[in-house]
Amino acid sequence: MCIPQDNPPTLYVVVPCYNEEEVLPETAHRLSRKMAMLMQEHRISPASRVLFANDGSRDQTWAIIRQLHDDPEYNGLFTGISLAHNRGHQNVLFAGLMEARNRGCDITISMDADLQDDIDAMDAMISAYEEGADIVFGVRDNRETDTRFKRGTAHAFYRLMQRMGTETVPDSADYRLMDARSLDALAQYGESNLFLRGIVASLGFSTAKVYYKRGERFAGTSKYPLSKMLSFAMDGITSFSVTPLRIVAGSGALFVIVSLLMFVYALVSLALGSTVGGWTSLLISIWFVGGAIMLSLGIVGEYVGRIYIESKHRPRYIVADKLD
Ligand code: UDP
Ligand code: MG
């Protein structure tokens, strides 16, 4: 499989880290072995690096990254940037990718710090790049290591996204290869409400998929509690789709039609002499319509809120520190 190249590409592996002190040393160790092997096989250039993007961690994460950077044993393989605040996985990943782009890499591979993504899939990703792909998605071929809850919600999420018209590659997380061309395209996306999976899937270019087995988190706990997962799903839908607004408008129209029918019914029963009796049905419909209005307003409000946030054009993140 290995095609030794005269002029191998410079690879930056971008690893977002939020409170990952427990796994970082092991991640660094395994990545350094992988990088050394790839360099030996002349598949990546000796200028290739691992870039840790620290997402405002509150533990020793940044200190460990600095140590790795200074460690003579690793010979400058590790570098990093550190955000001033915790801005979330998508933003810190974007920050890391843009930093790699600015440093003149040919390709990036983004992966989680917790070693759930199979490092050995990198070889196949680079092969796909050599064969002409600009973007290579890592797609997990099983979800056995996930809890049933996570598996169920993830599948429901992908189905919902598809219905709503957001492009995603099902079962691919943020383990993927992107070349300089696709990074240039990504850099043009200025939104604060960043949903990388959707953006990258909609970029176009030539893409490929590499299947891999996703393992368990090596150590530590998930940094994605349910609340973050829900807001992530919300971002994914609202940043790509106005379908919820259309549903609101559609149900509004439906209510109007129903009320017209009721009106006709009431008129007919009045003409027939039977008075409209019982306030139960009345009460039910008032509550129902009230609830529907509030729900609709909530959905509209969600979009308005996002417009407000986008309209401020605030920076997505602030880099506090850089190693180079
Ligand atoms: N992460 C981050 N900022 C956050 C939450 C997570 O940079 O606010 C990073 C985390 O360090 C890890 C990756 O995103 O490298 C995925 O997080 P995690 O493994 O906890 O998510 P899960 O695999 O449980 O979905
Ligand atoms: Mg994980």
CSV table of C-alpha atoms and ligand atoms in Angstrom, one decimal:
chain,number,residue,atom,x,y,z
A,1,MET,CA,0.0,0.0,0.0
A,2,CYS,CA,2.8,2.4,0.9
A,3,ILE,CA,3.8,4.6,-2.0
A,4,PRO,CA,7.1,6.3,-1.1
A,5,GLN,CA,7.0,9.9,-2.4
A,6,ASP,CA,9.8,12.1,-3.5
A,7,ASN,CA,8.1,15.1,-2.0
A,8,PRO,CA,5.9,13.8,0.8
A,9,PRO,CA,3.2,16.2,2.2
A,10,THR,CA,3.6,18.1,5.5
A,11,LEU,CA,1.0,16.7,7.8
A,12,TYR,CA,-0.5,18.5,10.9
A,13,VAL,CA,-2.4,16.3,13.2
A,14,VAL,CA,-4.8,18.6,15.0
A,15,VAL,CA,-6.0,17.4,18.4
A,16,PRO,CA,-8.6,19.4,20.4
A,17,CYS,CA,-8.1,19.0,24.2
A,18,TYR,CA,-10.3,20.0,27.0
A,19,ASN,CA,-9.3,18.8,30.5
A,20,GLU,CA,-7.4,15.8,29.0
A,21,GLU,CA,-4.5,15.5,31.4
A,22,GLU,CA,-5.2,11.9,32.0
A,23,VAL,CA,-4.9,10.8,28.4
A,24,LEU,CA,-2.5,13.3,26.9
A,25,PRO,CA,0.8,11.6,27.7
A,26,GLU,CA,-0.4,8.3,26.2
A,27,THR,CA,-1.9,10.1,23.2
A,28,ALA,CA,1.4,11.9,22.6
A,29,HIS,CA,3.4,8.7,22.9
A,30,ARG,CA,1.3,6.8,20.4
A,31,LEU,CA,1.1,9.7,18.0
A,32,SER,CA,4.9,10.2,18.1
A,33,ARG,CA,5.4,6.5,17.1
A,34,LYS,CA,2.9,6.8,14.3
A,35,MET,CA,4.4,10.0,13.0
A,36,ALA,CA,7.9,8.5,13.1
A,37,MET,CA,6.8,5.6,11.1
A,38,LEU,CA,5.0,7.7,8.5
A,39,MET,CA,8.2,9.8,8.2
A,40,GLN,CA,10.3,6.8,7.9
A,41,GLU,CA,8.2,5.5,5.0
A,42,HIS,CA,8.5,8.9,3.4
A,43,ARG,CA,4.7,9.3,3.4
A,44,ILE,CA,4.9,12.6,5.3
A,45,SER,CA,7.6,15.2,5.4
A,46,PRO,CA,9.9,15.6,8.4
A,47,ALA,CA,8.4,19.0,9.0
A,48,SER,CA,5.1,17.3,10.0
A,49,ARG,CA,3.7,18.1,13.5
A,50,VAL,CA,1.1,17.3,16.0
A,51,LEU,CA,-0.7,20.4,17.1
A,52,PHE,CA,-2.6,20.2,20.4
A,53,ALA,CA,-5.4,22.8,20.6
A,54,ASN,CA,-6.1,23.5,24.2
A,55,ASP,CA,-9.7,24.6,24.7
A,56,GLY,CA,-9.2,26.6,27.9
A,57,SER,CA,-8.7,23.6,30.1
A,58,ARG,CA,-8.8,24.0,33.8
A,59,ASP,CA,-6.5,21.1,34.6
A,60,GLN,CA,-2.8,20.5,33.7
A,61,THR,CA,-3.5,20.0,30.0
A,62,TRP,CA,-1.7,23.1,28.7
A,63,ALA,CA,1.3,22.5,31.1
A,64,ILE,CA,1.6,19.0,29.7
A,65,ILE,CA,1.4,20.3,26.1
A,66,ARG,CA,4.3,22.7,26.9
A,67,GLN,CA,6.3,19.9,28.4
A,68,LEU,CA,5.8,17.7,25.3
A,69,HIS,CA,6.8,20.6,23.2
A,70,ASP,CA,10.0,21.2,25.1
A,71,ASP,CA,10.9,17.5,25.5
A,72,PRO,CA,14.1,16.8,23.6
A,73,GLU,CA,13.1,13.1,23.2
A,74,TYR,CA,10.3,14.2,20.8
A,75,ASN,CA,12.5,16.6,18.8
A,76,GLY,CA,10.0,19.4,18.3
A,77,LEU,CA,7.2,17.1,17.0
A,78,PHE,CA,4.6,18.6,19.3
A,79,THR,CA,3.3,22.1,19.1
A,80,GLY,CA,0.2,23.8,20.3
A,81,ILE,CA,-2.1,26.7,20.7
A,82,SER,CA,-4.2,27.6,23.7
A,83,LEU,CA,-7.5,29.4,23.8
A,84,ALA,CA,-8.3,31.9,26.5
A,85,HIS,CA,-11.7,30.3,27.2
A,86,ASN,CA,-13.5,27.1,26.8
A,87,ARG,CA,-15.1,27.7,23.4
A,88,GLY,CA,-16.2,24.1,22.6
A,89,HIS,CA,-15.0,21.3,20.5
A,90,GLN,CA,-16.0,22.8,17.1
A,91,ASN,CA,-14.4,26.2,17.7
A,92,VAL,CA,-11.2,24.9,19.1
A,93,LEU,CA,-10.9,22.4,16.3
A,94,PHE,CA,-11.4,25.2,13.8
A,95,ALA,CA,-8.8,27.3,15.6
A,96,GLY,CA,-6.3,24.4,15.4
A,97,LEU,CA,-7.0,23.8,11.7
A,98,MET,CA,-6.5,27.4,10.8
A,99,GLU,CA,-3.3,27.5,12.8
A,100,ALA,CA,-2.0,24.5,10.9
A,101,ARG,CA,-3.1,26.2,7.6
A,102,ASN,CA,-1.2,29.4,8.6
A,103,ARG,CA,1.9,27.3,9.3
A,104,GLY,CA,1.8,26.1,5.7
A,105,CYS,CA,0.8,22.4,6.0
A,106,ASP,CA,-0.3,20.4,3.0
A,107,ILE,CA,-2.7,18.2,4.9
A,108,THR,CA,-4.3,18.1,8.3
A,109,ILE,CA,-5.9,15.2,10.2
A,110,SER,CA,-8.1,16.1,13.1
A,111,MET,CA,-8.7,13.6,15.9
A,112,ASP,CA,-10.0,13.5,19.4
A,113,ALA,CA,-7.5,13.4,22.3
A,114,ASP,CA,-9.0,10.4,24.0
A,115,LEU,CA,-7.7,7.8,21.6
A,116,GLN,CA,-11.2,6.6,20.6
A,117,ASP,CA,-10.3,7.2,17.0
A,118,ASP,CA,-8.0,4.4,15.6
A,119,ILE,CA,-4.7,6.1,15.0
A,120,ASP,CA,-3.8,3.4,12.4
A,121,ALA,CA,-6.6,4.6,10.1
A,122,MET,CA,-4.3,7.6,9.4
A,123,ASP,CA,-2.3,5.4,6.9
A,124,ALA,CA,-5.4,4.7,4.8
A,125,MET,CA,-6.4,8.4,5.0
A,126,ILE,CA,-3.1,9.5,3.6
A,127,SER,CA,-3.4,6.8,0.9
A,128,ALA,CA,-6.8,8.2,-0.1
A,129,TYR,CA,-5.2,11.6,-0.3
A,130,GLU,CA,-2.4,10.3,-2.5
A,131,GLU,CA,-5.0,8.9,-4.8
A,132,GLY,CA,-6.5,12.4,-5.2
A,133,ALA,CA,-9.0,13.0,-2.4
A,134,ASP,CA,-9.1,16.4,-0.9
A,135,ILE,CA,-11.2,15.4,2.1
A,136,VAL,CA,-11.1,11.9,3.7
A,137,PHE,CA,-13.8,11.1,6.2
A,138,GLY,CA,-13.1,8.6,9.0
A,139,VAL,CA,-16.3,6.6,9.3
A,140,ARG,CA,-16.8,4.3,12.2
A,141,ASP,CA,-18.0,0.8,11.2
A,142,ASN,CA,-19.5,0.0,14.5
A,143,ARG,CA,-21.0,1.6,17.5
A,144,GLU,CA,-20.6,-1.3,19.9
A,145,THR,CA,-18.5,0.6,22.3
A,146,ASP,CA,-21.2,3.3,22.7
A,147,THR,CA,-23.9,3.0,25.2
A,148,ARG,CA,-27.3,2.2,23.8
A,149,PHE,CA,-28.4,5.6,24.6
A,150,LYS,CA,-25.6,7.3,22.7
A,151,ARG,CA,-26.1,5.0,19.8
A,152,GLY,CA,-29.9,5.6,19.6
A,153,THR,CA,-29.6,9.3,20.0
A,154,ALA,CA,-26.8,9.5,17.4
A,155,HIS,CA,-28.8,7.7,14.8
A,156,ALA,CA,-31.9,9.7,15.5
A,157,PHE,CA,-29.7,12.8,15.2
A,158,TYR,CA,-28.4,11.8,11.7
A,159,ARG,CA,-31.9,10.9,10.5
A,160,LEU,CA,-33.2,14.2,11.7
A,161,MET,CA,-30.4,16.2,10.1
A,162,GLN,CA,-31.0,14.5,6.8
A,163,ARG,CA,-34.7,15.3,7.0
A,164,MET,CA,-33.9,18.9,7.8
A,165,GLY,CA,-31.6,19.1,4.9
A,166,THR,CA,-28.2,19.4,6.7
A,167,GLU,CA,-25.6,17.4,4.8
A,168,THR,CA,-23.5,15.1,7.0
A,169,VAL,CA,-21.7,11.9,6.5
A,170,PRO,CA,-23.4,9.5,8.9
A,171,ASP,CA,-21.2,7.9,11.6
A,172,SER,CA,-18.3,10.2,10.8
A,173,ALA,CA,-17.2,12.4,13.7
A,174,ASP,CA,-14.4,14.9,13.4
A,175,TYR,CA,-11.7,12.3,12.5
A,176,ARG,CA,-10.9,13.4,9.0
A,177,LEU,CA,-8.2,14.5,6.6
A,178,MET,CA,-8.4,17.8,4.9
A,179,ASP,CA,-5.9,19.2,2.4
A,180,ALA,CA,-4.8,22.8,2.0
A,181,ARG,CA,-7.4,23.5,-0.7
A,182,SER,CA,-10.3,22.4,1.4
A,183,LEU,CA,-8.9,24.3,4.4
A,184,ASP,CA,-8.8,27.5,2.3
A,185,ALA,CA,-12.4,26.9,1.5
A,186,LEU,CA,-13.3,26.3,5.2
A,187,ALA,CA,-11.5,29.5,6.2
A,188,GLN,CA,-14.1,31.5,4.3
A,189,TYR,CA,-16.9,30.4,6.6
A,190,GLY,CA,-17.4,33.3,9.0
A,191,GLU,CA,-20.3,32.1,11.1
A,192,SER,CA,-20.1,31.9,14.9
A,193,ASN,CA,-22.5,29.0,15.0
A,194,LEU,CA,-20.0,26.6,13.8
A,195,PHE,CA,-21.0,23.0,12.8
A,196,LEU,CA,-17.9,21.7,11.1
A,197,ARG,CA,-19.4,18.3,10.2
A,198,GLY,CA,-22.0,19.9,8.1
A,199,ILE,CA,-19.8,22.6,6.6
A,200,VAL,CA,-17.1,20.1,5.6
A,201,ALA,CA,-19.6,17.7,4.1
A,202,SER,CA,-21.1,20.6,2.0
A,203,LEU,CA,-17.7,21.9,0.8
A,204,GLY,CA,-17.6,19.7,-2.2
A,205,PHE,CA,-14.2,18.7,-3.6
A,206,SER,CA,-13.3,15.1,-4.1
A,207,THR,CA,-13.9,13.1,-1.0
A,208,ALA,CA,-13.2,9.6,0.2
A,209,LYS,CA,-14.2,7.5,3.3
A,210,VAL,CA,-12.0,5.4,5.5
A,211,TYR,CA,-13.7,2.9,7.8
A,212,TYR,CA,-12.3,2.3,11.3
A,213,LYS,CA,-13.3,0.8,14.6
A,214,ARG,CA,-13.9,3.3,17.3
A,215,GLY,CA,-12.7,2.2,20.7
A,216,GLU,CA,-13.4,3.3,24.2
A,217,ARG,CA,-12.1,6.5,25.7
A,218,PHE,CA,-8.6,5.6,27.0
A,219,ALA,CA,-9.0,7.5,30.3
A,220,GLY,CA,-11.0,10.3,31.8
A,221,THR,CA,-14.7,11.0,31.2
A,222,SER,CA,-16.6,12.3,28.3
A,223,LYS,CA,-16.4,16.0,27.8
A,224,TYR,CA,-19.7,15.9,26.0
A,225,PRO,CA,-22.6,15.6,28.5
A,226,LEU,CA,-26.1,15.4,27.2
A,227,SER,CA,-26.6,19.2,27.5
A,228,LYS,CA,-23.6,19.8,25.2
A,229,MET,CA,-24.9,17.1,22.8
A,230,LEU,CA,-28.3,18.7,22.6
A,231,SER,CA,-26.9,22.2,21.9
A,232,PHE,CA,-24.6,20.6,19.3
A,233,ALA,CA,-27.6,19.0,17.6
A,234,MET,CA,-29.4,22.4,17.7
A,235,ASP,CA,-26.4,24.1,16.1
A,236,GLY,CA,-26.3,21.5,13.4
A,237,ILE,CA,-29.9,22.0,12.5
A,238,THR,CA,-30.3,25.8,12.8
A,239,SER,CA,-27.0,26.6,11.1
A,240,PHE,CA,-27.9,24.7,8.0
A,241,SER,CA,-31.7,24.6,7.7
A,242,VAL,CA,-34.8,26.8,7.9
A,243,THR,CA,-37.0,23.7,7.7
A,244,PRO,CA,-38.2,24.2,11.4
A,245,LEU,CA,-39.4,27.6,10.4
A,246,ARG,CA,-41.3,26.1,7.4
A,247,ILE,CA,-42.8,23.5,9.7
A,248,VAL,CA,-44.0,26.3,12.0
A,249,ALA,CA,-45.5,28.2,9.0
A,250,GLY,CA,-47.1,25.0,7.7
A,251,SER,CA,-48.7,24.1,11.0
A,252,GLY,CA,-50.0,27.7,11.3
A,253,ALA,CA,-51.7,27.2,7.9
A,254,LEU,CA,-53.1,23.9,9.1
A,255,PHE,CA,-54.6,25.5,12.2
A,256,VAL,CA,-56.2,28.2,10.1
A,257,ILE,CA,-57.8,25.6,7.9
A,258,VAL,CA,-59.1,23.6,11.0
A,259,SER,CA,-60.5,26.8,12.5
A,260,LEU,CA,-62.3,27.6,9.2
A,261,LEU,CA,-63.8,24.1,9.2
A,262,MET,CA,-64.9,24.6,12.8
A,263,PHE,CA,-66.5,27.9,11.9
A,264,VAL,CA,-68.5,26.3,9.1
A,265,TYR,CA,-69.5,23.5,11.5
A,266,ALA,CA,-70.7,26.0,14.1
A,267,LEU,CA,-72.7,27.9,11.5
A,268,VAL,CA,-74.3,24.8,10.3
A,269,SER,CA,-75.2,23.6,13.8
A,270,LEU,CA,-76.6,27.1,14.6
A,271,ALA,CA,-78.8,27.0,11.5
A,272,LEU,CA,-80.0,23.5,12.5
A,273,GLY,CA,-81.0,25.0,15.8
A,274,SER,CA,-78.7,23.0,18.1
A,275,THR,CA,-76.7,25.3,20.4
A,276,VAL,CA,-73.0,24.8,20.7
A,277,GLY,CA,-72.6,23.1,24.1
A,278,GLY,CA,-69.8,22.1,26.4
A,279,TRP,CA,-66.8,24.2,27.0
A,280,THR,CA,-64.5,21.2,27.2
A,281,SER,CA,-63.7,21.1,23.6
A,282,LEU,CA,-63.3,24.9,23.7
A,283,LEU,CA,-60.8,24.7,26.5
A,284,ILE,CA,-58.9,21.9,24.9
A,285,SER,CA,-58.5,23.8,21.7
A,286,ILE,CA,-57.5,27.0,23.5
A,287,TRP,CA,-54.7,25.1,25.3
A,288,PHE,CA,-53.7,23.4,22.1
A,289,VAL,CA,-53.5,26.5,20.0
A,290,GLY,CA,-51.7,28.4,22.9
A,291,GLY,CA,-49.2,25.6,23.2
A,292,ALA,CA,-48.6,25.6,19.4
A,293,ILE,CA,-48.1,29.3,19.3
A,294,MET,CA,-45.6,29.2,22.2
A,295,LEU,CA,-43.7,26.4,20.5
A,296,SER,CA,-43.6,28.2,17.2
A,297,LEU,CA,-42.4,31.4,18.9
A,298,GLY,CA,-39.7,29.4,20.6
A,299,ILE,CA,-38.4,28.1,17.3
A,300,VAL,CA,-38.5,31.5,15.7
A,301,GLY,CA,-36.8,32.9,18.8
A,302,GLU,CA,-34.0,30.3,18.5
A,303,TYR,CA,-33.3,31.6,15.0
A,304,VAL,CA,-33.6,35.3,16.0
A,305,GLY,CA,-31.2,34.6,18.9
A,306,ARG,CA,-28.7,33.1,16.5
A,307,ILE,CA,-29.1,36.0,14.1
A,308,TYR,CA,-28.3,38.3,17.1
A,309,ILE,CA,-25.2,36.4,18.0
A,310,GLU,CA,-24.0,36.3,14.4
A,311,SER,CA,-24.7,40.0,13.9
A,312,LYS,CA,-22.2,41.0,16.6
A,313,HIS,CA,-19.4,39.5,14.5
A,314,ARG,CA,-17.5,38.6,17.7
A,315,PRO,CA,-14.3,36.6,17.3
A,316,ARG,CA,-15.0,32.9,17.5
A,317,TYR,CA,-12.1,32.4,19.9
A,318,ILE,CA,-9.2,34.2,21.3
A,319,VAL,CA,-5.8,32.5,21.2
A,320,ALA,CA,-4.0,33.1,24.5
A,321,ASP,CA,-0.8,31.3,23.8
A,322,LYS,CA,1.1,29.6,21.0
A,323,LEU,CA,4.1,27.3,20.8
A,324,ASP,CA,6.3,27.3,17.7
B,1,UDP,N1,-13.4,18.8,23.7
B,1,UDP,C1,-13.0,20.2,23.6
B,1,UDP,N2,-13.8,21.1,24.2
B,1,UDP,C2,-15.0,20.8,24.8
B,1,UDP,C3,-15.4,19.5,24.8
B,1,UDP,C4,-14.6,18.5,24.3
B,1,UDP,O1,-12.0,20.5,23.0
B,1,UDP,O2,-15.7,21.7,25.3
B,1,UDP,C5,-12.6,17.8,23.0
B,1,UDP,C6,-12.1,16.7,24.0
B,1,UDP,O3,-10.9,17.0,24.6
B,1,UDP,C7,-11.9,15.5,23.0
B,1,UDP,C8,-12.9,15.8,21.9
B,1,UDP,O4,-13.3,17.2,22.0
B,1,UDP,O5,-10.6,15.6,22.4
B,1,UDP,C9,-14.1,14.9,22.0
B,1,UDP,O6,-14.7,15.0,23.3
B,1,UDP,P1,-15.1,13.7,24.1
B,1,UDP,O7,-14.2,12.5,23.8
B,1,UDP,O8,-15.3,14.0,25.5
B,1,UDP,O9,-16.6,13.4,23.4
B,1,UDP,P2,-17.3,12.0,23.2
B,1,UDP,O10,-16.3,11.1,22.6
B,1,UDP,O11,-17.7,11.5,24.6
B,1,UDP,O12,-18.4,12.3,22.3
B,2,MG,MG,-14.4,10.7,23.1
